[in-house]
Short mmCIF file of N, CA, C and O in Angstrom, two decimals:
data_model
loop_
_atom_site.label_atom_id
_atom_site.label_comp_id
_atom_site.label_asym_id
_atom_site.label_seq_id
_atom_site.Cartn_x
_atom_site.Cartn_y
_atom_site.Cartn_z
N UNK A 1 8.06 -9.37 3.01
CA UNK A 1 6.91 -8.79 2.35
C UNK A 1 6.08 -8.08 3.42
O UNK A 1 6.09 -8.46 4.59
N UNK A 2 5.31 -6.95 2.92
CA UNK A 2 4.71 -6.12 3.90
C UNK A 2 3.04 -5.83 3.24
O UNK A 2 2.67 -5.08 2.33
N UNK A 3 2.18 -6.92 4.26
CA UNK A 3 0.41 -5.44 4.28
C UNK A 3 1.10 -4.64 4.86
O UNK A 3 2.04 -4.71 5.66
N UNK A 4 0.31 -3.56 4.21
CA UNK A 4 -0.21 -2.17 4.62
C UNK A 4 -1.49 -2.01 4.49
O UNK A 4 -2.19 -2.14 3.49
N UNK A 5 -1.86 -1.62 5.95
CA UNK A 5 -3.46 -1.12 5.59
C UNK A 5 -3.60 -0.02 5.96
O UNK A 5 -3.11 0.35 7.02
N UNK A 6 -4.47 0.97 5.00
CA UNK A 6 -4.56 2.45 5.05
C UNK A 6 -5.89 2.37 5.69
O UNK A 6 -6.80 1.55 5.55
N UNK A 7 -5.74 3.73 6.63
CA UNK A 7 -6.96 3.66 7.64
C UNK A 7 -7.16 5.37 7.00
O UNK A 7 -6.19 6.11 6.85
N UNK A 8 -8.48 5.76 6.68
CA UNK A 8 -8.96 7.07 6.56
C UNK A 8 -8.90 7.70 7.64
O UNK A 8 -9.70 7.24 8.46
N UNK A 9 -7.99 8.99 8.22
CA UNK A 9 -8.46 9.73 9.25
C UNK A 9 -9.14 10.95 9.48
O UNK A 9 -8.90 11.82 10.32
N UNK A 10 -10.16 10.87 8.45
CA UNK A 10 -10.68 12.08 7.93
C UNK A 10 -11.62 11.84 7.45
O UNK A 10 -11.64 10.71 6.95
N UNK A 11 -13.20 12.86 7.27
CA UNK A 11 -14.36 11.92 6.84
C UNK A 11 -13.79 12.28 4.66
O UNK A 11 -13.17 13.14 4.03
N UNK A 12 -14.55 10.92 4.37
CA UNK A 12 -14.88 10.60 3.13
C UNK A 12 -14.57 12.40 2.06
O UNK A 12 -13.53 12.54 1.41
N UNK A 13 -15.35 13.20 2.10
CA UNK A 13 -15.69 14.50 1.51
C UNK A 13 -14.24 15.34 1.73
O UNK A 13 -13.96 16.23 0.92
N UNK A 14 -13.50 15.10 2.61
CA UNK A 14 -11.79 15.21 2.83
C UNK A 14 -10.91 14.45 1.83
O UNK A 14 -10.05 14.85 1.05
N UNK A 15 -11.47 13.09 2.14
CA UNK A 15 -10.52 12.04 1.28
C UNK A 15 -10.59 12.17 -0.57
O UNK A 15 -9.80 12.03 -1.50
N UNK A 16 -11.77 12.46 -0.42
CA UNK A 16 -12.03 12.40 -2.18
C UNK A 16 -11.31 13.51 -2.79
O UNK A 16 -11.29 13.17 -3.97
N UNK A 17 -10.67 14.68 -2.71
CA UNK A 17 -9.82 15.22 -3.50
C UNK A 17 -8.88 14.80 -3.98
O UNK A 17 -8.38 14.95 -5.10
N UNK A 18 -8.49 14.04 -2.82
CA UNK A 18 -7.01 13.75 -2.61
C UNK A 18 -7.11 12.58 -3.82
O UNK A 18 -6.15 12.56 -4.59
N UNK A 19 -7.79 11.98 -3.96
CA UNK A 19 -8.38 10.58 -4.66
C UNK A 19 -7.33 10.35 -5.98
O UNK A 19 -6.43 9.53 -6.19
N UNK A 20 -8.06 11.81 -7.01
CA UNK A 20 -6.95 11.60 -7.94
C UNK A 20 -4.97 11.22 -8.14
O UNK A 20 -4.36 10.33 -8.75
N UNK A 21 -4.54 12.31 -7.34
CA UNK A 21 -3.29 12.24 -6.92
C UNK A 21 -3.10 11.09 -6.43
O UNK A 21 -2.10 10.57 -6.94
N UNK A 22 -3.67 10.33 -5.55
CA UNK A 22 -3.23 9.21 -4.85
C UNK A 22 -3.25 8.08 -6.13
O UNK A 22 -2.22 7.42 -6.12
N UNK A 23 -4.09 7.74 -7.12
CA UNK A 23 -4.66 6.74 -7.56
C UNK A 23 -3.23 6.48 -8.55
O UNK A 23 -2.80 5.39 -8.94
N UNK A 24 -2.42 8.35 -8.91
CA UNK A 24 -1.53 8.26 -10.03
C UNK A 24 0.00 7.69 -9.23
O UNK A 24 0.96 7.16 -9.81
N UNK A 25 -0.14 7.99 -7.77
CA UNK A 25 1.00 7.60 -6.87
C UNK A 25 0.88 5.89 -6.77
O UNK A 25 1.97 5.35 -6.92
N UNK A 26 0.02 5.17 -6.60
CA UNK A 26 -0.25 4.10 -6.48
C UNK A 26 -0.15 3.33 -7.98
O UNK A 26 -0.03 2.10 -7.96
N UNK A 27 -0.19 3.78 -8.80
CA UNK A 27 0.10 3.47 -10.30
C UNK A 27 1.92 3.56 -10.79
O UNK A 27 2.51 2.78 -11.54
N UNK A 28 2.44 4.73 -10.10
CA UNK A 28 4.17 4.94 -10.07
C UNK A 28 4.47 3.92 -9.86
O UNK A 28 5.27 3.33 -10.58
N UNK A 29 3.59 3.07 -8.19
CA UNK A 29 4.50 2.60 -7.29
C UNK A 29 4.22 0.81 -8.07
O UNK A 29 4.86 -0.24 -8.04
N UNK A 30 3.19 1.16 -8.57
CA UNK A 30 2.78 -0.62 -9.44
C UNK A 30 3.38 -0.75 -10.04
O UNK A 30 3.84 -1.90 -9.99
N UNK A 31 3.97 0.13 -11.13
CA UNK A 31 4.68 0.24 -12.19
C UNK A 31 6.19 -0.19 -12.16
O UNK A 31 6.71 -0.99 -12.94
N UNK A 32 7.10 0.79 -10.68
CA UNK A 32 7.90 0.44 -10.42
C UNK A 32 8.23 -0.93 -9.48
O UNK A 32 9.34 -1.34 -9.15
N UNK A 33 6.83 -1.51 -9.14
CA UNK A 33 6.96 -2.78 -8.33
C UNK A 33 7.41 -2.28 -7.39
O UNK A 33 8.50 -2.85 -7.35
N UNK A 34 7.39 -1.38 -6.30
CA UNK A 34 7.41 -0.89 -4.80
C UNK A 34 6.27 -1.18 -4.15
O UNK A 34 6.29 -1.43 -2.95
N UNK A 35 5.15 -1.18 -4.86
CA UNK A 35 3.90 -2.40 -4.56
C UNK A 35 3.46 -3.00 -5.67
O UNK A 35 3.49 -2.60 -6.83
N UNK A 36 2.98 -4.19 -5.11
CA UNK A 36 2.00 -4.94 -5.71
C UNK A 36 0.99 -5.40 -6.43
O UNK A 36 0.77 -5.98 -7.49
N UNK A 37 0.20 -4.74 -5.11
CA UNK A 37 -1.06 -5.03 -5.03
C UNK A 37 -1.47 -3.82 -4.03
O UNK A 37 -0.89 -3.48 -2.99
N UNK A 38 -2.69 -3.21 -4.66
CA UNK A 38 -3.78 -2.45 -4.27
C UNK A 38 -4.98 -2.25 -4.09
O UNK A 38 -5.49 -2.64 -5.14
N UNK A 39 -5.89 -1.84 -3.34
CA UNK A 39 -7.00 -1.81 -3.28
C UNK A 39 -8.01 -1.52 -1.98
O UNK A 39 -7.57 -1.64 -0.83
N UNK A 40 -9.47 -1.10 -2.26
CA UNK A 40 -9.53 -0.49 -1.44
C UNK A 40 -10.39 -1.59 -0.73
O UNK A 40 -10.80 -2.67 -1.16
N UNK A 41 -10.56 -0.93 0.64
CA UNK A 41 -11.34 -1.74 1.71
C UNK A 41 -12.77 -1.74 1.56
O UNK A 41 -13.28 -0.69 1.18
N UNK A 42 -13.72 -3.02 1.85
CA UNK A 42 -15.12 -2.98 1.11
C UNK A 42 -16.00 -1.52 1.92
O UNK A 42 -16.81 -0.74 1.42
N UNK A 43 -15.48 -1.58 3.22
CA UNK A 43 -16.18 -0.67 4.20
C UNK A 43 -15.97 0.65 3.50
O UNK A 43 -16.90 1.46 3.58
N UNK A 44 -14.87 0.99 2.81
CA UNK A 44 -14.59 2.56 2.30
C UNK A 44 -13.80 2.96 3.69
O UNK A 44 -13.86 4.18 3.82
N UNK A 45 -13.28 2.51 4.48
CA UNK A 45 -12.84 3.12 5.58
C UNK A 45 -11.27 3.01 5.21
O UNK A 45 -10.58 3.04 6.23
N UNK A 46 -10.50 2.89 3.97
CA UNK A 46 -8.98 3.07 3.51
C UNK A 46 -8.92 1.75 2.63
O UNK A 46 -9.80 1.20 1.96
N UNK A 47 -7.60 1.41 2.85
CA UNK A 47 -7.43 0.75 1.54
C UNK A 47 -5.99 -0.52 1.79
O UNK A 47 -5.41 -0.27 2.84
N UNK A 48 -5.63 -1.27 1.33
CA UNK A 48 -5.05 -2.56 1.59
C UNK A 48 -4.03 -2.65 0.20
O UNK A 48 -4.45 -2.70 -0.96
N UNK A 49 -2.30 -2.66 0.68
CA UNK A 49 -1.40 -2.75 -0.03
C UNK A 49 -0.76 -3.77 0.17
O UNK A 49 -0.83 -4.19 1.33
N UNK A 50 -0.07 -4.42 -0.64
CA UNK A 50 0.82 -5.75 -0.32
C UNK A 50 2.03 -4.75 -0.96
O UNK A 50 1.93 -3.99 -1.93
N UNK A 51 3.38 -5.05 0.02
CA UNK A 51 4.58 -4.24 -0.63
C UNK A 51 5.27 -5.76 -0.35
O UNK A 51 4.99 -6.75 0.32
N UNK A 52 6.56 -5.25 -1.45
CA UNK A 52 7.62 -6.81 -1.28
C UNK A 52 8.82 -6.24 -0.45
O UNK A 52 9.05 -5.06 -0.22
N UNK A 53 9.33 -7.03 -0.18
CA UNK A 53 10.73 -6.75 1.10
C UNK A 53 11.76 -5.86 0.57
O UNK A 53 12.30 -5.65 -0.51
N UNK A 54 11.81 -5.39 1.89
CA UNK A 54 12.45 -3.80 1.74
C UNK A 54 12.61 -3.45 2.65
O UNK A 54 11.67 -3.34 3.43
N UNK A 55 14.01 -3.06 3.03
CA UNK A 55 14.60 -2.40 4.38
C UNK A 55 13.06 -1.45 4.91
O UNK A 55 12.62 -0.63 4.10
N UNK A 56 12.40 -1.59 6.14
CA UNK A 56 11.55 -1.16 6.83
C UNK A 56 11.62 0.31 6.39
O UNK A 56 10.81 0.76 5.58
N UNK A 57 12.74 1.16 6.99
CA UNK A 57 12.77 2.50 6.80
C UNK A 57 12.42 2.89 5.32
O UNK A 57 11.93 3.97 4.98
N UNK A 58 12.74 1.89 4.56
CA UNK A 58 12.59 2.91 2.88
C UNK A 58 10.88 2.66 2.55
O UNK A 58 10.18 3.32 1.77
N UNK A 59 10.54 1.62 3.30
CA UNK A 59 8.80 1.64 3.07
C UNK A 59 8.24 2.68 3.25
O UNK A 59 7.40 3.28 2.57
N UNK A 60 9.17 3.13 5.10
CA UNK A 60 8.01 4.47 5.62
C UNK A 60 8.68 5.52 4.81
O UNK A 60 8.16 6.62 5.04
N UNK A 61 9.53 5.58 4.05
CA UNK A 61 10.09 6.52 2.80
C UNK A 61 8.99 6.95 1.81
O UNK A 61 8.46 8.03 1.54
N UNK A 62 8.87 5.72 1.41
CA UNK A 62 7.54 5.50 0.48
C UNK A 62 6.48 5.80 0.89
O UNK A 62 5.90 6.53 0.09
N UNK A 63 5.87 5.57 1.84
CA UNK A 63 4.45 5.16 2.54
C UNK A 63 4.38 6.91 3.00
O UNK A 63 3.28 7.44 3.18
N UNK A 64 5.41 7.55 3.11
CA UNK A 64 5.19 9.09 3.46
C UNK A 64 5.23 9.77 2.36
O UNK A 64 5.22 11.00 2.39
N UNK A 65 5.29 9.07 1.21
CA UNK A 65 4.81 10.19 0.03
C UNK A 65 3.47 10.00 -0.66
O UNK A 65 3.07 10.70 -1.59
N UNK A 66 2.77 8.94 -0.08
CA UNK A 66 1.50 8.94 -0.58
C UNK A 66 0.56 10.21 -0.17
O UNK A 66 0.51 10.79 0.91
N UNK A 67 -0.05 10.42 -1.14
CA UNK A 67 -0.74 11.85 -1.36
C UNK A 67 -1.78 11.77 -0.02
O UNK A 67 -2.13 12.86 0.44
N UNK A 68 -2.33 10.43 0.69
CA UNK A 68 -3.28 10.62 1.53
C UNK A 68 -2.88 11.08 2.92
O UNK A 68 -3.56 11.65 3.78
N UNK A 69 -1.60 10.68 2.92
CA UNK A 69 -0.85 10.80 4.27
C UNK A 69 -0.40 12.22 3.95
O UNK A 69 -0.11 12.78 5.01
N UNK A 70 -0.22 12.99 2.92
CA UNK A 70 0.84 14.24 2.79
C UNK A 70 -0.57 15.04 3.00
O UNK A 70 -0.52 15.80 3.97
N UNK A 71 -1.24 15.03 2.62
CA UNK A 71 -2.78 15.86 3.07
C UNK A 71 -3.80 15.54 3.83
O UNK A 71 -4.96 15.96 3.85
N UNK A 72 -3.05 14.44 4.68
CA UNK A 72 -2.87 14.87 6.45
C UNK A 72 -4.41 13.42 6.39
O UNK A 72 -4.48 12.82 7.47
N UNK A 73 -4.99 13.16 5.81
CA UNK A 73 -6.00 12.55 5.70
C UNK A 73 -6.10 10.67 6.01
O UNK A 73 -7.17 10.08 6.07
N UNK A 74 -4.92 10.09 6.15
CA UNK A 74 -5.10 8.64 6.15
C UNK A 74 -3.68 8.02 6.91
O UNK A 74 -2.55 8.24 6.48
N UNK A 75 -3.91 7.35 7.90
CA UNK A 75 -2.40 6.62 7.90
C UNK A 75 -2.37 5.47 7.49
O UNK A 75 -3.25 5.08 6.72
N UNK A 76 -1.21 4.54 7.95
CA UNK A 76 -0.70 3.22 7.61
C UNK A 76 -0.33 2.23 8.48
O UNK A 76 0.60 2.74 9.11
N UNK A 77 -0.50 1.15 8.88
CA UNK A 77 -0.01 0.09 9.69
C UNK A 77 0.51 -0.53 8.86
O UNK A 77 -0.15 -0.72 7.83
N UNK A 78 1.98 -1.14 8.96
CA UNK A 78 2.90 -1.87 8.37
C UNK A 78 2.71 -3.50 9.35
O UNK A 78 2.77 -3.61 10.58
N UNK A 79 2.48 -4.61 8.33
CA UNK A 79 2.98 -5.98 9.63
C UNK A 79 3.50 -6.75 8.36
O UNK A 79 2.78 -6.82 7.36
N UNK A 80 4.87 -7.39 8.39
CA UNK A 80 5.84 -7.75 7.69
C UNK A 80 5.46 -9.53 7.77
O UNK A 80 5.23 -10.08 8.85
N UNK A 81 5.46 -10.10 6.78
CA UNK A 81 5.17 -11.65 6.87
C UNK A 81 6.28 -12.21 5.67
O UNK A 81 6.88 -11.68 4.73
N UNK A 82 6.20 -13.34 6.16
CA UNK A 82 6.88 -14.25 4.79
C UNK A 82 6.08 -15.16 4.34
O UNK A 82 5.77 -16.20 4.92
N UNK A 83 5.65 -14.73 3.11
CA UNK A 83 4.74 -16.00 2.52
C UNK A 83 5.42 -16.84 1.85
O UNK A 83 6.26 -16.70 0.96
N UNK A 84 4.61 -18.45 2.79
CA UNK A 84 5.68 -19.67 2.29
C UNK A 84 4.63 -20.26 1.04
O UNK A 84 5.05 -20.65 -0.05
N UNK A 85 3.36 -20.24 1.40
CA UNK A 85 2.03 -21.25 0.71
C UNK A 85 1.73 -20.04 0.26
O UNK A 85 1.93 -18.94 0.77
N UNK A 86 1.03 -20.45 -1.15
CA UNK A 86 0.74 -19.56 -2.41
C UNK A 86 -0.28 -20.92 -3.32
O UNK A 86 -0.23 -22.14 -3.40
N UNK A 87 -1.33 -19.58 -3.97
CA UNK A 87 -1.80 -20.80 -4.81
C UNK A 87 -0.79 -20.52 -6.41
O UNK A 87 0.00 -19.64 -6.75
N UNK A 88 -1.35 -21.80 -7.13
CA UNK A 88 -0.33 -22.15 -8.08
C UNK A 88 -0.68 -20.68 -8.95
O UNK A 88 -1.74 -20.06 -8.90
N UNK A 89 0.63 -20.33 -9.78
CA UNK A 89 0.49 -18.89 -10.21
C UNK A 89 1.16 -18.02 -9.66
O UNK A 89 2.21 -17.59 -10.12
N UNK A 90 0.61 -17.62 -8.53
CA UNK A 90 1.58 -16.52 -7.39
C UNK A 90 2.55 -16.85 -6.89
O UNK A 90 2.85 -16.16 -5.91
N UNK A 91 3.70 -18.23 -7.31
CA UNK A 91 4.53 -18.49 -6.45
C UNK A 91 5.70 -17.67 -6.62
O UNK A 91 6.76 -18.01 -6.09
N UNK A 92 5.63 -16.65 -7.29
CA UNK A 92 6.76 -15.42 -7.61
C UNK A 92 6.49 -14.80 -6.43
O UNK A 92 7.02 -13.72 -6.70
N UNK A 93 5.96 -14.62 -5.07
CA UNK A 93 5.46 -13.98 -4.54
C UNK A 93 6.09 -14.78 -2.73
O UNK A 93 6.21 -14.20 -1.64
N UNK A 94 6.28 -15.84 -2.99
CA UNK A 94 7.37 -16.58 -1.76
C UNK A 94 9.09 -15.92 -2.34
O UNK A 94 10.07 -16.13 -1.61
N UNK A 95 9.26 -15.13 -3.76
CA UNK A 95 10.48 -14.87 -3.46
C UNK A 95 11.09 -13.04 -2.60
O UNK A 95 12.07 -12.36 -2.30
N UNK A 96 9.89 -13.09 -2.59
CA UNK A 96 9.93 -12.29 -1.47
C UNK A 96 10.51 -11.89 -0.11
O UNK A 96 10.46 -10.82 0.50
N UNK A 97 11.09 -13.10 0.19
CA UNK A 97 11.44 -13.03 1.70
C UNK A 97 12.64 -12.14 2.60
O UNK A 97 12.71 -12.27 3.82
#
């Protein structure tokens, strides 16, 4: 399983066009379960993805078609974990590994 955290590299008044497009890319990717979980960071400074396991390369596959990165405006840090402890509910989420 993979965070991703999106870092804005561009001020705010850059990022907000892009806003729409991204929100419908992030909805594809919920839909198809290529992520998770989304959302943005309290600071407004990007935004926080949980992706499930997946050959590394096809993430940055993915992670390079998001609309924020294609209009040059936000990148991504990938750090890969295995979650063993879950509260009760999310334990669909240790089959991840």
């Amino acid at each position: 399983m993979f965070i991703v955290t999106v870092t804005y590299t561009a001020p705010l008044e850059d990022v907000e066009p892009l806003r729409p497009a991204h929100g419908d890319w992030l909805k594809q990717q919920i839909a198809r379960r290529t992520l998770l979980v989304a959302g943005r960071q309290k600071a407004l400074t990007g935004g926080v993805y949980l992706a499930p396991q997946m050959p590394v390369e096809d993430l940055g596959r993915l992670l390079a078609t998001d609309p924020y990165v294609v209009g040059g405006v936000a990148d991504h840090t990938v750090t890969e974990f295995t979650p063993h402890l879950v509260v009760p509910g999310l334990e669909a989420l240790t089959a991840y590994e």
